[in-house]
Coordinates of C-alpha atoms in Angstrom, one line a residue:
M1 CA 93.0 97.1 77.0
Q2 CA 92.0 93.4 76.9
P3 CA 95.2 92.0 77.8
L4 CA 95.7 94.7 80.5
L5 CA 92.2 93.4 82.1
E6 CA 92.9 89.7 81.7
Q7 CA 96.2 90.2 83.6
A8 CA 94.5 92.5 86.4
C9 CA 91.9 89.9 86.8
T10 CA 94.5 87.0 87.2
E11 CA 96.5 89.0 89.7
T12 CA 93.5 89.9 91.7
L13 CA 92.4 86.3 91.9
V14 CA 96.0 85.0 92.8
M15 CA 96.0 88.0 95.6
V16 CA 92.8 87.1 96.9
G17 CA 92.9 83.4 96.8
W18 CA 96.3 83.0 98.7
S19 CA 95.6 85.5 101.2
T20 CA 92.1 83.9 102.0
L21 CA 93.8 80.6 102.2
I22 CA 96.3 81.9 104.7
A23 CA 93.4 83.8 106.8
V24 CA 91.3 80.8 107.0
V25 CA 94.1 78.4 107.9
A26 CA 95.4 80.8 110.8
G27 CA 92.1 82.5 111.5
L28 CA 90.1 79.3 112.1
P29 CA 92.1 78.0 115.1
L30 CA 92.5 81.5 116.6
G31 CA 88.9 82.1 116.5
V32 CA 88.2 78.8 118.3
L33 CA 91.0 79.4 120.8
L34 CA 89.2 82.5 121.5
V35 CA 86.1 80.6 122.5
L36 CA 87.9 78.0 124.4
T37 CA 89.9 80.2 126.5
D38 CA 87.0 82.6 127.4
K39 CA 85.2 82.5 130.6
G40 CA 83.2 79.4 131.1
G41 CA 85.1 77.7 128.1
L42 CA 86.9 74.4 128.0
L43 CA 90.3 75.9 128.3
Q44 CA 89.4 78.9 130.5
N45 CA 92.4 81.0 130.8
T46 CA 91.8 84.9 131.2
V47 CA 95.3 86.0 130.3
V48 CA 95.7 84.2 127.2
N49 CA 92.3 85.2 126.1
K50 CA 92.7 88.9 126.7
V51 CA 96.2 88.9 125.1
I52 CA 94.8 87.1 121.8
G53 CA 91.9 89.3 121.8
Q54 CA 94.0 92.4 122.1
I55 CA 96.1 91.3 119.5
V56 CA 93.1 90.6 117.0
N57 CA 91.5 94.0 118.0
I58 CA 94.6 95.8 117.2
G59 CA 94.9 94.2 113.5
R60 CA 91.4 95.0 112.9
S61 CA 91.6 98.5 114.0
L62 CA 94.4 99.4 111.5
P63 CA 93.2 100.7 108.2
F64 CA 94.6 98.6 105.4
I65 CA 96.4 101.1 103.6
I66 CA 98.3 102.1 107.0
L67 CA 99.1 98.2 107.6
M68 CA 100.4 97.9 104.0
V69 CA 102.9 100.7 104.9
A70 CA 103.7 99.5 108.3
L71 CA 104.7 96.0 107.1
M72 CA 106.9 97.1 104.0
N73 CA 110.1 95.9 105.7
F74 CA 108.3 92.5 106.8
T75 CA 107.0 92.2 103.2
R76 CA 110.5 93.0 101.6
W77 CA 111.8 90.4 103.9
I78 CA 109.3 87.7 102.9
T79 CA 109.1 88.3 99.3
G80 CA 112.1 90.4 98.4
T81 CA 109.9 93.5 97.0
T82 CA 107.1 95.7 98.3
I83 CA 105.2 96.0 94.8
G84 CA 103.4 93.7 92.8
S85 CA 100.8 91.1 93.5
E86 CA 103.1 88.9 95.2
A87 CA 104.0 91.6 97.8
A88 CA 100.4 92.3 98.4
I89 CA 99.7 89.1 99.4
V90 CA 101.5 89.6 102.8
P91 CA 99.6 92.4 104.1
L92 CA 96.3 91.1 102.7
A93 CA 96.8 87.9 104.5
I94 CA 97.9 89.5 107.9
G95 CA 94.7 91.9 107.5
G96 CA 92.4 88.8 106.8
I97 CA 93.5 86.8 109.8
P98 CA 92.0 89.0 112.7
F99 CA 89.2 89.8 110.5
F100 CA 88.2 86.0 110.0
A101 CA 89.2 85.0 113.5
R102 CA 86.4 87.2 114.9
L103 CA 84.0 85.9 112.5
V104 CA 84.7 82.5 113.7
E105 CA 84.7 83.3 117.1
T106 CA 81.1 84.6 116.6
A107 CA 79.9 81.3 114.7
V108 CA 81.5 78.9 117.1
R109 CA 79.8 80.7 120.1
E110 CA 76.2 80.2 118.7
V111 CA 76.9 76.3 118.9
D112 CA 74.4 74.9 121.4
H113 CA 76.3 74.4 124.5
G114 CA 74.0 71.3 125.6
L115 CA 75.7 69.4 122.9
V116 CA 79.0 70.2 124.2
E117 CA 78.0 69.1 127.7
A118 CA 76.5 65.8 126.2
V119 CA 79.8 64.9 124.7
Q120 CA 81.7 65.8 127.5
A121 CA 79.5 63.5 129.9
M122 CA 80.3 60.7 127.1
G123 CA 83.9 61.4 128.0
G124 CA 85.0 63.6 125.0
N125 CA 88.1 65.6 125.2
T126 CA 88.6 69.4 124.1
W127 CA 90.1 68.1 120.6
T128 CA 87.1 65.7 120.1
I129 CA 84.4 68.6 121.0
V130 CA 86.2 71.0 118.5
R131 CA 86.6 68.4 115.7
K132 CA 83.4 66.5 116.3
V133 CA 80.9 69.2 117.4
L134 CA 82.1 72.7 117.1
V135 CA 83.5 73.0 113.8
P136 CA 80.8 70.9 112.3
E137 CA 77.8 72.5 114.0
A138 CA 79.2 76.0 113.0
L139 CA 80.1 75.0 109.3
P140 CA 77.2 76.9 107.7
S141 CA 78.3 80.1 109.5
L142 CA 81.8 79.4 109.0
I143 CA 81.1 79.2 105.2
A144 CA 79.3 82.7 105.3
S145 CA 82.2 84.0 107.3
T146 CA 84.8 82.9 104.6
T147 CA 82.5 84.6 102.1
T148 CA 82.3 87.8 103.9
T149 CA 86.3 87.3 104.2
V150 CA 86.7 86.9 100.6
I151 CA 84.7 90.0 99.7
A152 CA 86.5 92.0 102.2
L153 CA 89.8 90.9 100.5
I154 CA 88.7 92.0 97.2
G155 CA 88.1 95.4 98.4
Y156 CA 91.6 95.5 100.2
S157 CA 93.2 94.2 97.1
A158 CA 91.8 97.4 95.1
M159 CA 93.2 99.5 97.6
A160 CA 96.7 97.8 97.5
G161 CA 96.7 98.7 93.8
T162 CA 97.0 102.3 94.9
V163 CA 100.5 101.7 96.1
G164 CA 101.6 99.5 93.3
G165 CA 100.0 96.1 94.6
G166 CA 98.7 95.1 91.1
G167 CA 95.5 93.8 90.1
L168 CA 92.3 95.5 89.1
G169 CA 92.8 98.4 91.7
D170 CA 96.3 99.3 90.2
L171 CA 94.6 99.3 86.7
A172 CA 91.9 101.6 87.7
V173 CA 94.4 104.1 89.4
R174 CA 97.0 103.9 86.3
Y175 CA 94.6 104.2 83.6
G176 CA 91.4 105.1 85.0
Y177 CA 92.6 107.9 87.1
Q178 CA 96.0 109.0 85.9
R179 CA 95.3 108.7 82.3
F180 CA 91.7 109.6 82.4
E181 CA 90.5 106.5 80.9
T182 CA 86.9 106.6 82.5
G183 CA 85.6 103.7 80.4
L184 CA 88.4 101.5 81.6
M185 CA 87.8 102.5 85.1
W186 CA 84.0 101.8 85.0
I187 CA 84.9 98.5 83.4
T188 CA 86.9 97.4 86.2
V189 CA 84.1 98.4 88.7
A190 CA 81.7 96.3 86.7
I191 CA 84.0 93.3 86.7
L192 CA 84.5 93.7 90.7
A193 CA 80.7 94.0 91.1
V194 CA 79.9 90.8 89.0
V195 CA 82.8 88.9 90.8
I196 CA 81.6 89.9 94.3
S197 CA 77.9 89.1 93.3
L198 CA 79.0 85.6 92.2
I199 CA 81.0 85.1 95.1
Q200 CA 78.1 86.2 97.7
F201 CA 75.7 83.8 95.6
A202 CA 78.0 80.8 95.8
G203 CA 78.5 81.4 99.5
D204 CA 74.9 81.7 100.4
Y205 CA 74.0 78.7 98.4
A206 CA 76.6 76.5 100.1
A207 CA 75.8 77.5 103.5
R208 CA 72.0 77.0 103.0
A209 CA 72.8 73.5 101.5
L210 CA 74.9 72.7 104.6
H211 CA 72.3 74.0 106.9
S212 CA 69.4 71.8 105.1
R213 CA 71.5 69.0 105.3
G214 CA 72.0 69.2 109.2
G215 CA 74.5 71.8 109.8
R216 CA 74.0 73.9 112.8
S217 CA 71.6 72.7 115.4
G218 CA 70.3 70.2 112.7
P219 CA 69.3 66.8 114.2
A220 CA 71.1 64.6 111.8
P221 CA 74.6 65.0 112.6
R222 CA 73.9 65.0 116.5
L223 CA 72.2 61.6 116.4
R224 CA 74.8 60.1 114.1
F225 CA 77.6 61.4 116.4
L226 CA 75.6 60.3 119.8
K227 CA 74.7 56.9 118.3
S228 CA 78.5 56.4 117.5
Q229 CA 79.6 57.2 121.1
E230 CA 77.2 55.1 122.8
P231 CA 79.3 52.0 122.8
A232 CA 82.4 53.6 124.0
A233 CA 80.4 55.2 126.8
A234 CA 78.9 51.9 127.7
D235 CA 82.4 50.4 127.8
V236 CA 83.7 53.1 130.0
S237 CA 80.7 52.5 132.5
K238 CA 81.6 49.0 132.6
V239 CA 85.1 49.4 133.3
A240 CA 84.1 52.0 136.3

């Protein structure tokens, strides 16, 4: 069974790795946009905020197994097939985007608004605030959100195995359930438990390390940023 376990582990890592990358790349700007377009935000737009929020809510409300079935035609159009680990990446990524976007929204909302106002007073535009304040200050929470997303996608990938998605879930179903190989099923459970524990430990360690170096609400990045902006602010005042 060792070759089967090695192949299943590789497929699970590939599925979760690619789907996490897509979810983070697409979910990060989506979550930031939810904050910016909300009431009192830098780009306040109630219509856009409600539309994006509703799309995210619908994406989060669908059970993953139903989402996989609903996206079969789209998955076949993208990958040419609906089975295997490559096909499972599509619903995994689409299911992970709204999940991560909400976590990003929560993390960015917790950034000290006083720092945003200070940068605005210095003439910083929206892009500067997002790039220099919101994302860096929320980075520890964003790391924790990414960890939570990875763990959730590992669970989704196990469910994908029930419909031919490959990975450890598929191995557990085909051999552990259908062929009554109980020992193999418990091995897959143990592997998933170990992998999730390691990911959680690494994510917590990274988040704590960033926070101790001046992440969210830390004085060091604030002072460095404000100090670097003082000459520009002075020049603007002289021109005025």
